[in-house]
Tab-separated table of C-alpha atoms (C1' of nucleotides) in Angstrom:
chain	number	residue	atom	x	y	z
A	1	MET	CA	94.196	113.535	109.338
A	2	GLU	CA	93.610	111.884	112.697
A	3	ALA	CA	90.774	109.822	111.282
A	4	ALA	CA	92.970	108.822	108.343
A	5	VAL	CA	95.775	107.638	110.638
A	6	ARG	CA	93.182	105.744	112.682
A	7	ILE	CA	91.893	103.945	109.604
A	8	ALA	CA	95.425	103.205	108.398
A	9	ALA	CA	96.150	101.646	111.805
A	10	ARG	CA	93.228	99.229	111.473
A	11	GLY	CA	95.594	97.082	109.491
A	12	ARG	CA	95.240	94.303	107.051
A	13	PRO	CA	91.918	94.109	105.310
A	14	ASP	CA	91.073	97.797	105.432
A	15	GLY	CA	92.620	100.177	102.988
A	16	LEU	CA	92.559	103.917	103.438
A	17	THR	CA	89.809	104.622	100.917
A	18	GLY	CA	87.660	107.672	100.437
A	19	ARG	CA	84.648	105.655	101.492
A	20	ALA	CA	86.233	104.520	104.761
A	21	LEU	CA	87.354	108.036	105.573
A	22	GLY	CA	83.941	109.483	104.826
A	23	GLU	CA	82.221	106.915	107.035
A	24	GLU	CA	84.695	107.489	109.874
A	25	LEU	CA	83.818	111.189	109.787
A	26	GLY	CA	80.102	110.780	109.137
A	27	ALA	CA	80.286	112.411	105.737
A	28	ASP	CA	79.822	111.379	102.160
A	29	ARG	CA	82.868	109.711	100.677
A	30	SER	CA	83.264	112.326	97.983
A	31	ALA	CA	83.611	115.081	100.594
A	32	VAL	CA	87.193	113.953	101.220
A	33	TRP	CA	88.331	115.449	97.928
A	34	ARG	CA	87.386	118.923	99.097
A	35	HIS	CA	90.299	118.732	101.548
A	36	PHE	CA	92.875	116.814	99.522
A	37	ALA	CA	93.624	117.346	95.848
A	38	ASP	CA	93.464	113.630	95.186
A	39	LYS	CA	94.347	110.236	96.616
A	40	ASP	CA	98.032	110.956	96.187
A	41	GLY	CA	97.778	114.107	98.278
A	42	LEU	CA	96.004	112.236	101.065
A	43	LEU	CA	98.620	109.485	101.073
A	44	LEU	CA	101.514	111.957	101.137
A	45	ALA	CA	100.005	113.807	104.094
A	46	VAL	CA	99.300	110.657	106.093
A	47	GLY	CA	102.663	109.195	105.106
A	48	ASP	CA	104.511	112.203	106.487
A	49	ARG	CA	102.558	111.842	109.701
A	50	LEU	CA	103.905	108.303	109.973
A	51	LEU	CA	107.444	109.698	109.710
A	52	VAL	CA	106.657	112.287	112.399
A	53	MET	CA	105.456	109.459	114.641
A	54	ALA	CA	108.596	107.425	113.928
A	55	SER	CA	111.090	110.197	114.640
A	56	GLY	CA	109.089	111.114	117.742
A	57	ARG	CA	109.696	107.644	119.131
A	58	VAL	CA	113.467	108.104	119.318
A	59	ALA	CA	114.335	108.683	122.974
A	60	GLU	CA	116.312	111.749	124.050
A	61	GLY	CA	119.927	111.540	125.126
A	62	LEU	CA	121.004	108.562	123.033
A	63	GLY	CA	124.335	108.311	121.258
A	64	PRO	CA	124.444	108.580	117.455
A	65	ARG	CA	124.504	104.849	116.902
A	66	GLN	CA	121.574	104.089	119.191
A	67	ARG	CA	119.664	107.034	117.771
A	68	LEU	CA	119.962	105.685	114.228
A	69	GLU	CA	119.028	102.177	115.322
A	70	ALA	CA	115.997	103.435	117.201
A	71	LEU	CA	114.919	105.520	114.222
A	72	ALA	CA	115.278	102.636	111.774
A	73	ARG	CA	113.290	100.275	113.981
A	74	ALA	CA	110.634	102.928	114.591
A	75	VAL	CA	110.128	103.508	110.857
A	76	VAL	CA	109.676	99.798	110.233
A	77	ASP	CA	107.310	99.450	113.211
A	78	VAL	CA	105.164	102.430	112.261
A	79	PHE	CA	104.947	101.376	108.615
A	80	GLU	CA	103.992	97.845	109.620
A	81	ALA	CA	101.358	99.221	111.984
A	82	HIS	CA	99.859	101.345	109.155
A	83	PRO	CA	100.529	98.935	106.332
A	84	TYR	CA	98.369	100.262	103.510
A	85	VAL	CA	99.830	103.757	103.760
A	86	GLY	CA	103.319	102.471	104.526
A	87	ALA	CA	103.385	100.328	101.395
A	88	ALA	CA	102.029	103.146	99.251
A	89	ILE	CA	104.358	105.840	100.528
A	90	ALA	CA	107.727	104.083	100.853
A	91	CYS	CA	108.777	105.060	97.338
A	92	ARG	CA	107.718	108.705	97.676
A	93	THR	CA	109.205	111.949	98.890
A	94	THR	CA	106.672	113.432	101.296
A	95	ARG	CA	108.519	116.754	101.586
A	96	GLY	CA	106.879	117.281	104.957
A	97	PRO	CA	108.189	117.896	108.481
A	98	GLY	CA	108.393	114.170	109.182
A	99	GLU	CA	110.765	113.556	106.317
A	100	PHE	CA	112.877	116.590	107.225
A	101	ALA	CA	113.143	115.445	110.834
A	102	LEU	CA	114.230	111.986	109.726
A	103	VAL	CA	116.877	113.265	107.310
A	104	GLU	CA	118.187	115.809	109.840
A	105	MET	CA	118.492	113.187	112.545
A	106	MET	CA	120.323	110.794	110.258
A	107	LEU	CA	122.772	113.388	108.932
A	108	ALA	CA	123.615	114.685	112.406
A	109	ALA	CA	124.200	111.193	113.773
A	110	LEU	CA	126.394	110.094	110.862
A	111	GLY	CA	128.464	113.265	111.185
A	112	GLU	CA	129.152	112.446	114.831
A	113	LEU	CA	130.434	109.019	113.825
A	114	GLY	CA	133.471	110.378	112.018
A	115	LEU	CA	132.474	110.171	108.369
A	116	GLN	CA	133.578	112.812	105.901
A	117	SER	CA	130.781	115.123	104.810
A	118	ARG	CA	130.699	113.590	101.325
A	119	ASP	CA	130.255	110.163	102.877
A	120	VAL	CA	127.673	111.462	105.339
A	121	ALA	CA	125.387	112.482	102.485
A	122	ARG	CA	125.905	109.247	100.554
A	123	TYR	CA	125.478	106.983	103.560
A	124	GLN	CA	122.448	108.908	104.815
A	125	ARG	CA	120.709	108.546	101.489
A	126	MET	CA	121.607	104.878	101.318
A	127	LEU	CA	120.447	104.180	104.873
A	128	ALA	CA	117.231	106.162	104.468
A	129	ASP	CA	116.355	104.449	101.195
A	130	SER	CA	117.255	101.030	102.578
A	131	VAL	CA	115.188	101.490	105.716
A	132	LEU	CA	112.220	103.018	103.884
A	133	ALA	CA	112.339	100.337	101.202
A	134	TYR	CA	112.515	97.590	103.806
A	135	ALA	CA	109.727	99.180	105.831
A	136	GLY	CA	107.634	99.467	102.681
A	137	MET	CA	108.266	95.827	101.903
A	138	CYS	CA	107.218	94.773	105.414
A	139	ALA	CA	104.130	96.943	105.098
A	140	GLY	CA	103.269	95.417	101.722
A	141	TYR	CA	103.500	91.998	103.313
A	142	ALA	CA	101.323	93.079	106.237
A	143	VAL	CA	98.550	94.226	103.888
A	144	LEU	CA	98.168	90.740	102.416
A	145	PRO	CA	95.350	88.445	103.551
A	146	LYS	CA	96.451	86.266	106.442
A	147	GLN	CA	96.272	83.046	104.458
A	148	VAL	CA	98.599	84.421	101.786
A	149	GLN	CA	101.057	85.505	104.473
A	150	ASP	CA	101.056	82.038	105.996
A	151	ALA	CA	101.643	80.369	102.628
A	152	ASP	CA	104.606	82.656	101.963
A	153	GLU	CA	106.100	82.037	105.382
A	154	ARG	CA	105.734	78.281	105.198
A	155	ALA	CA	107.553	78.279	101.865
A	156	TRP	CA	110.827	79.296	103.511
A	157	VAL	CA	110.651	76.439	105.963
A	158	ARG	CA	109.132	73.753	103.793
A	159	GLU	CA	109.933	74.231	100.122
A	160	TYR	CA	113.492	75.383	100.658
A	161	SER	CA	114.153	72.365	102.868
A	162	ASN	CA	113.073	70.079	100.052
A	163	ALA	CA	115.181	71.729	97.372
A	164	ASP	CA	116.932	69.346	95.008
A	165	PRO	CA	120.587	69.099	96.184
A	166	LYS	CA	121.788	68.556	92.609
A	167	ARG	CA	120.292	71.719	91.170
A	168	TYR	CA	120.563	73.798	94.332
A	169	PRO	CA	123.509	72.521	96.365
A	170	ALA	CA	123.997	75.699	98.401
A	171	ILE	CA	120.304	75.893	99.337
A	172	ALA	CA	120.237	72.228	100.334
A	173	ALA	CA	123.388	72.601	102.426
A	174	LEU	CA	122.129	75.678	104.255
A	175	ALA	CA	118.420	74.803	104.530
A	176	PRO	CA	118.461	74.581	108.357
A	177	GLN	CA	120.064	78.010	108.679
A	178	LEU	CA	117.637	79.460	106.125
A	179	ALA	CA	114.653	78.117	108.027
A	180	ALA	CA	115.917	79.381	111.402
A	181	THR	CA	114.880	82.956	110.867
A	182	ASP	CA	112.885	85.279	113.038
A	183	ASP	CA	111.235	88.490	111.984
A	184	ASP	CA	113.812	90.896	113.365
A	185	MET	CA	116.834	89.114	111.943
A	186	VAL	CA	116.916	90.930	108.621
A	187	LEU	CA	116.861	94.415	110.128
A	188	ASP	CA	119.340	93.384	112.827
A	189	THR	CA	121.747	92.065	110.198
A	190	LEU	CA	121.261	95.136	108.031
A	191	LEU	CA	122.178	97.405	110.933
A	192	GLU	CA	125.109	95.187	111.947
A	193	ALA	CA	126.456	95.403	108.404
A	194	PHE	CA	125.846	99.150	108.303
A	195	TRP	CA	127.977	99.708	111.418
A	196	LEU	CA	130.766	97.488	110.103
A	197	ALA	CA	130.762	99.523	106.884
A	198	VAL	CA	130.625	102.901	108.646
A	199	ASP	CA	133.489	101.918	110.943
A	200	ALA	CA	135.619	100.715	108.044
A	201	ARG	CA	134.838	103.844	106.062
A	202	ALA	CA	135.551	106.168	108.977
A	203	ARG	CA	138.826	104.359	109.687
A	204	ASN	CA	140.024	104.553	106.088
A	205	THR	CA	139.316	108.244	105.648
A	206	ALA	CA	139.775	109.519	109.197
A	207	ILE	CA	141.612	112.804	109.545
A	208	PRO	CA	143.235	113.178	112.952
A	209	THR	CA	142.857	116.982	112.996
A	210	PRO	CA	140.375	117.912	115.763
A	211	SER	CA	138.928	120.852	113.774
A	212	GLN	CA	136.043	120.202	111.397
A	213	GLY	CA	136.750	119.554	107.730
A	214	GLY	CA	140.502	119.641	108.227
A	215	ARG	CA	142.532	120.423	105.120
A	216	ARG	CA	145.140	118.157	103.719
A	217	ALA	CA	148.472	118.578	105.461
B	1	MET	CA	102.900	84.494	80.385
B	2	GLU	CA	104.775	86.065	77.476
B	3	ALA	CA	101.926	88.465	76.856
B	4	ALA	CA	101.847	89.346	80.542
B	5	VAL	CA	105.571	90.130	80.613
B	6	ARG	CA	105.090	92.220	77.445
B	7	ILE	CA	102.329	94.249	79.091
B	8	ALA	CA	104.344	94.658	82.284
B	9	ALA	CA	107.232	95.998	80.185
B	10	ARG	CA	105.038	98.730	78.690
B	11	GLY	CA	105.806	100.655	81.810
B	12	ARG	CA	104.287	103.544	83.568
B	13	PRO	CA	100.644	104.172	82.816
B	14	ASP	CA	99.686	100.583	82.017
B	15	GLY	CA	99.052	98.160	84.806
B	16	LEU	CA	98.916	94.431	84.268
B	17	THR	CA	95.135	94.104	84.443
B	18	GLY	CA	92.865	91.323	83.321
B	19	ARG	CA	91.437	93.597	80.670
B	20	ALA	CA	94.847	94.445	79.191
B	21	LEU	CA	95.864	90.801	79.142
B	22	GLY	CA	92.621	89.772	77.490
B	23	GLU	CA	92.986	92.425	74.810
B	24	GLU	CA	96.623	91.503	74.163
B	25	LEU	CA	95.514	87.914	73.517
B	26	GLY	CA	92.290	88.731	71.693
B	27	ALA	CA	90.121	87.197	74.374
B	28	ASP	CA	87.576	88.377	76.880
B	29	ARG	CA	89.132	89.774	80.030
B	30	SER	CA	87.457	87.221	82.247
B	31	ALA	CA	89.094	84.363	80.332
B	32	VAL	CA	92.355	85.098	82.159
B	33	TRP	CA	90.969	83.614	85.362
B	34	ARG	CA	90.629	80.203	83.739
B	35	HIS	CA	94.449	80.026	83.709
B	36	PHE	CA	95.315	81.719	86.977
B	37	ALA	CA	93.496	81.248	90.253
B	38	ASP	CA	93.343	84.990	90.820
B	39	LYS	CA	95.278	88.206	90.414
B	40	ASP	CA	97.756	87.118	93.048
B	41	GLY	CA	98.557	83.932	91.149
B	42	LEU	CA	99.168	85.891	87.963
B	43	LEU	CA	101.462	88.347	89.723
B	44	LEU	CA	103.460	85.581	91.415
B	45	ALA	CA	103.987	83.781	88.100
B	46	VAL	CA	105.051	86.919	86.225
B	47	GLY	CA	107.163	88.053	89.184
B	48	ASP	CA	109.111	84.827	89.201
B	49	ARG	CA	109.726	85.253	85.478
B	50	LEU	CA	111.288	88.622	86.262
B	51	LEU	CA	113.674	86.881	88.667
B	52	VAL	CA	114.511	84.284	86.000
B	53	MET	CA	115.315	87.141	83.614
B	54	ALA	CA	117.471	88.856	86.234
B	55	SER	CA	119.556	85.803	87.167
B	56	GLY	CA	119.902	84.984	83.469
B	57	ARG	CA	121.614	88.326	82.922
B	58	VAL	CA	124.557	87.459	85.167
B	59	ALA	CA	127.487	86.664	82.891
B	60	GLU	CA	129.365	83.365	83.183
B	61	GLY	CA	132.827	83.134	84.689
B	62	LEU	CA	132.621	86.060	87.092
B	63	GLY	CA	134.071	86.019	90.581
B	64	PRO	CA	131.707	85.883	93.580
B	65	ARG	CA	131.798	89.613	94.186
B	66	GLN	CA	131.101	90.593	90.587
B	67	ARG	CA	128.420	87.934	90.345
B	68	LEU	CA	126.545	89.361	93.315
B	69	GLU	CA	126.891	92.915	92.017
B	70	ALA	CA	125.653	91.904	88.584
B	71	LEU	CA	122.713	90.067	90.112
B	72	ALA	CA	121.720	92.987	92.338
B	73	ARG	CA	121.841	95.460	89.466
B	74	ALA	CA	119.940	93.075	87.199
B	75	VAL	CA	117.120	92.695	89.721
B	76	VAL	CA	116.759	96.454	90.060
B	77	ASP	CA	116.886	96.945	86.280
B	78	VAL	CA	114.343	94.234	85.520
B	79	PHE	CA	111.951	95.446	88.232
B	80	GLU	CA	112.228	99.029	86.995
B	81	ALA	CA	111.587	97.840	83.446
B	82	HIS	CA	108.422	96.000	84.580
B	83	PRO	CA	107.371	98.422	87.290
B	84	TYR	CA	103.790	97.440	88.025
B	85	VAL	CA	104.699	93.805	88.638
B	86	GLY	CA	107.993	94.700	90.305
B	87	ALA	CA	106.269	96.923	92.837
B	88	ALA	CA	103.565	94.352	93.535
B	89	ILE	CA	105.880	91.374	93.928
B	90	ALA	CA	108.844	92.755	95.886
B	91	CYS	CA	107.287	91.814	99.219
B	92	ARG	CA	106.322	88.299	98.139
B	93	THR	CA	107.883	84.862	98.035
B	94	THR	CA	107.337	83.568	94.511
B	95	ARG	CA	108.582	80.060	95.355
B	96	GLY	CA	109.436	79.590	91.675
B	97	PRO	CA	112.599	78.698	89.784
B	98	GLY	CA	113.596	82.357	89.514
B	99	GLU	CA	113.646	82.825	93.246
B	100	PHE	CA	115.506	79.558	93.793
B	101	ALA	CA	118.147	80.517	91.215
B	102	LEU	CA	118.625	83.880	92.894
B	103	VAL	CA	118.970	82.429	96.392
B	104	GLU	CA	121.303	79.663	95.183
B	105	MET	CA	123.553	82.135	93.387
B	106	MET	CA	123.746	84.404	96.424
B	107	LEU	CA	124.485	81.611	98.898
B	108	ALA	CA	127.207	80.109	96.710
B	109	ALA	CA	128.902	83.470	96.161
B	110	LEU	CA	128.831	84.425	99.839
B	111	GLY	CA	130.275	81.052	100.783
B	112	GLU	CA	133.223	81.649	98.457
B	113	LEU	CA	133.928	84.952	100.186
B	114	GLY	CA	134.922	83.362	103.468
B	115	LEU	CA	131.864	83.817	105.651
B	116	GLN	CA	130.850	81.193	108.178
B	117	SER	CA	127.783	79.217	107.125
B	118	ARG	CA	125.648	80.884	109.789
B	119	ASP	CA	126.662	84.280	108.452
B	120	VAL	CA	126.143	83.146	104.866
B	121	ALA	CA	122.476	82.474	105.571
B	122	ARG	CA	121.982	85.728	107.503
B	123	TYR	CA	123.807	87.897	104.999
B	124	GLN	CA	122.102	86.255	102.036
B	125	ARG	CA	118.694	86.924	103.500
B	126	MET	CA	119.660	90.478	104.332
B	127	LEU	CA	121.103	91.169	100.884
B	128	ALA	CA	118.193	89.548	99.079
B	129	ASP	CA	115.620	91.462	101.103
B	130	SER	CA	117.538	94.724	100.737
B	131	VAL	CA	117.913	94.367	96.990
B	132	LEU	CA	114.331	93.221	96.452
B	133	ALA	CA	112.981	95.975	98.688
B	134	TYR	CA	115.066	98.579	96.913
B	135	ALA	CA	114.059	97.222	93.508
B	136	GLY	CA	110.423	97.293	94.584
B	137	MET	CA	110.789	100.880	95.731
B	138	CYS	CA	112.339	101.891	92.415
B	139	ALA	CA	109.560	100.073	90.608
B	140	GLY	CA	106.921	101.813	92.703
B	141	TYR	CA	108.452	105.127	91.775
B	142	ALA	CA	108.551	104.166	88.098
B	143	VAL	CA	104.811	103.409	88.094
B	144	LEU	CA	103.943	106.955	89.115
B	145	PRO	CA	102.757	109.498	86.547
B	146	LYS	CA	105.667	111.450	85.119
B	147	GLN	CA	104.581	114.749	86.646
B	148	VAL	CA	104.513	113.226	90.138
B	149	GLN	CA	107.992	111.789	89.588
B	150	ASP	CA	109.326	115.182	88.550
B	151	ALA	CA	107.810	116.892	91.578
B	152	ASP	CA	109.403	114.330	93.891
B	153	GLU	CA	112.791	114.664	92.246
B	154	ARG	CA	112.799	118.461	92.287
B	155	ALA	CA	112.072	118.400	96.013
B	156	TRP	CA	115.497	116.969	96.813
B	157	VAL	CA	117.248	119.726	94.910
B	158	ARG	CA	114.979	122.646	95.728
B	159	GLU	CA	113.213	122.231	99.052
B	160	TYR	CA	116.151	120.686	100.839
B	161	SER	CA	118.397	123.545	99.673
B	162	ASN	CA	116.020	126.042	101.240
B	163	ALA	CA	115.745	124.276	104.580
B	164	ASP	CA	115.820	126.554	107.619
B	165	PRO	CA	119.389	126.359	109.043
B	166	LYS	CA	118.082	126.901	112.577
B	167	ARG	CA	115.691	123.980	112.601
B	168	TYR	CA	117.687	121.756	110.252
B	169	PRO	CA	121.382	122.628	110.628
B	170	ALA	CA	122.713	119.353	109.225
B	171	ILE	CA	120.467	119.511	106.160
B	172	ALA	CA	121.443	123.125	105.493
B	173	ALA	CA	125.143	122.346	105.868
B	174	LEU	CA	125.013	119.344	103.544
B	175	ALA	CA	122.458	120.611	101.011
B	176	PRO	CA	124.946	120.680	98.103
B	177	GLN	CA	126.019	117.089	98.730
B	178	LEU	CA	122.377	116.013	99.097
B	179	ALA	CA	121.447	117.592	95.777
B	180	ALA	CA	124.416	116.044	93.943
B	181	THR	CA	122.891	112.620	93.566
B	182	ASP	CA	122.513	110.433	90.547
B	183	ASP	CA	120.239	107.469	90.166
B	184	ASP	CA	122.843	104.747	90.644
B	185	MET	CA	124.440	106.266	93.742
B	186	VAL	CA	122.193	104.559	96.276
B	187	LEU	CA	122.745	101.048	94.940
B	188	ASP	CA	126.472	101.708	94.470
B	189	THR	CA	126.761	102.865	98.079
B	190	LEU	CA	124.695	99.949	99.323
B	191	LEU	CA	127.007	97.474	97.579
B	192	GLU	CA	130.127	99.339	98.757
B	193	ALA	CA	128.869	99.112	102.341
B	194	PHE	CA	127.944	95.469	101.879
B	195	TRP	CA	131.502	94.559	100.826
B	196	LEU	CA	133.018	96.512	103.695
B	197	ALA	CA	130.750	94.625	106.089
B	198	VAL	CA	131.411	91.216	104.530
B	199	ASP	CA	135.167	91.801	104.638
B	200	ALA	CA	135.049	92.901	108.264
B	201	ARG	CA	132.858	89.945	109.170
B	202	ALA	CA	135.029	87.424	107.320
B	203	ARG	CA	138.152	88.861	108.967
B	204	ASN	CA	136.720	88.742	112.488
B	205	THR	CA	135.464	85.182	112.312
B	206	ALA	CA	137.945	83.628	109.907
B	207	ILE	CA	139.098	80.170	110.919
B	208	PRO	CA	142.371	79.169	109.284
B	209	THR	CA	141.480	75.448	109.309
B	210	PRO	CA	140.969	74.333	105.693
B	211	SER	CA	138.220	71.852	106.687
B	212	GLN	CA	134.622	73.073	106.840
B	213	GLY	CA	133.050	74.065	110.118
B	214	GLY	CA	136.213	73.796	112.148
B	215	ARG	CA	135.719	73.253	115.883
B	216	ARG	CA	137.072	75.505	118.540
B	217	ALA	CA	140.685	74.730	119.359
C	1	DA	C1'	82.594	127.474	102.326
C	2	DC	C1'	81.257	122.799	102.629
C	3	DC	C1'	78.482	118.615	101.693
C	4	DT	C1'	75.242	115.528	98.872
C	5	DG	C1'	74.131	112.377	95.527
C	6	DA	C1'	74.457	110.688	91.220
C	7	DA	C1'	77.298	109.551	87.422
C	8	DC	C1'	81.500	107.780	85.053
C	9	DA	C1'	85.347	104.668	83.920
C	10	DC	C1'	87.994	101.307	85.882
C	11	DC	C1'	89.065	97.268	88.857
C	12	DG	C1'	88.855	91.775	90.318
C	13	DT	C1'	85.701	88.155	90.619
C	14	DT	C1'	81.826	85.039	89.720
C	15	DC	C1'	78.781	82.267	87.009
C	16	DA	C1'	75.258	80.680	83.804
C	17	DA	C1'	75.448	80.074	79.089
C	18	DG	C1'	77.528	78.939	74.985
C	19	DT	C1'	81.163	76.245	71.420
D	1	DA	C1'	88.284	72.099	77.933
D	2	DC	C1'	87.901	76.892	76.965
D	3	DC	C1'	85.559	81.323	76.069
D	4	DT	C1'	81.572	84.801	76.335
D	5	DG	C1'	78.905	88.149	78.332
D	6	DA	C1'	76.603	89.955	81.932
D	7	DA	C1'	76.480	90.919	86.703
D	8	DC	C1'	78.368	92.326	91.299
D	9	DA	C1'	80.901	95.088	94.716
D	10	DC	C1'	84.536	98.083	95.016
D	11	DC	C1'	87.657	101.884	93.553
D	12	DG	C1'	88.988	107.314	92.491
D	13	DT	C1'	87.141	111.228	90.380
D	14	DT	C1'	83.914	114.716	88.708
D	15	DC	C1'	80.136	117.879	88.944
D	16	DA	C1'	75.544	119.918	89.193
D	17	DA	C1'	72.756	120.707	92.988
D	18	DG	C1'	71.820	121.803	97.503
D	19	DT	C1'	72.628	124.291	102.611
DNA sequence: ACCTGAACACCGTTCAAGT
DNA sequence: ACCTGAACACCGTTCAAGT
């Protein structure tokens, strides 16, 4: 497992293959499949380790909002730092301790923010899927060869600035704002929008009773 | 291109490989690379076609909110219906007419909803990335063998219901709500939260001046 | 119990040779 | 101009054979 995480952390060109794992451990590449049922089992195990690493990065003593922000950023960072596994595992349920820790942390934090329990479950699932999907997307991008990454990035600055104003008036009008984008902006905006939505939702459905799950008056 | 979309639509077990495309067209599999520079070029071209299909599904005459909802759902549906390509392309910039149509439609709709132009660009990028990432995640799930999908799905109902209440109190308390989840809930909740955030943002920064980009009084 | 080494079917990619 | 067919290096997976 440690060797697998090490290989996954090597980044772009290297995938986590049986051959690479065998070499790292000084064994034949087919020996890996004595310890994991198949490639899927290996990826699930390493993927859950990534989630353990991410939830372990959340500092103690933070408020619910900061805890969720730290967790979201940690998931994206860890997936980007282990891109091959991150891209492969974002759509899966690892069912391991890492996933449980992440879900538990999210549910507890959302409960503290004043949402009803039905909304806590819905918003947790939505936030978890959004963050995992976004992290998987970032990881998928990080796996690409550097020259492909550069071509994709340039497109946003160059090709969108030259869009035909007749066919694409909104793009042409907003080209400067579209080009002025840094890497963290998307996740920042996603979290900003999430807090606005949680606040609005908590305000609309708030029950002033101090006891939990207060009944209708 | 039509043959490639057809193969991509065959769904789960079939990937869009050179061999499959050659067979579909009655040609040798290596003949494909006369028409596309490499696998990446093929995927980008087919991926942009998926975006053309998605934006073409948005009905005429809808308001900005319904237009954006229709577009988001169409992207997820089309990616799920062409899962191999959807999963491969979600993290890319296709730079084709499909992507331009999608960005243009989103920017125009968000502008009509009362956001400042700086927020329009930020929220468009955030929504587009969120929807594409989520669609890519759904597509990645759809590519998996059916038995792996079933195992993942059962986990949410079964293993989360049996979580240890001492280690995972929030999961144990909310297990029924976590299990009661249908496929559309995540995207519905994401869009609900997006509207709450857009409304809050438009309210906070609204400038009553009818002219664009009004200066500070 | 664990590893080796060879085999298999499948990839993308390349290239000399055809038409 | 376009296709063929063979080759190459790389996958995951399997299995008889070793220790």
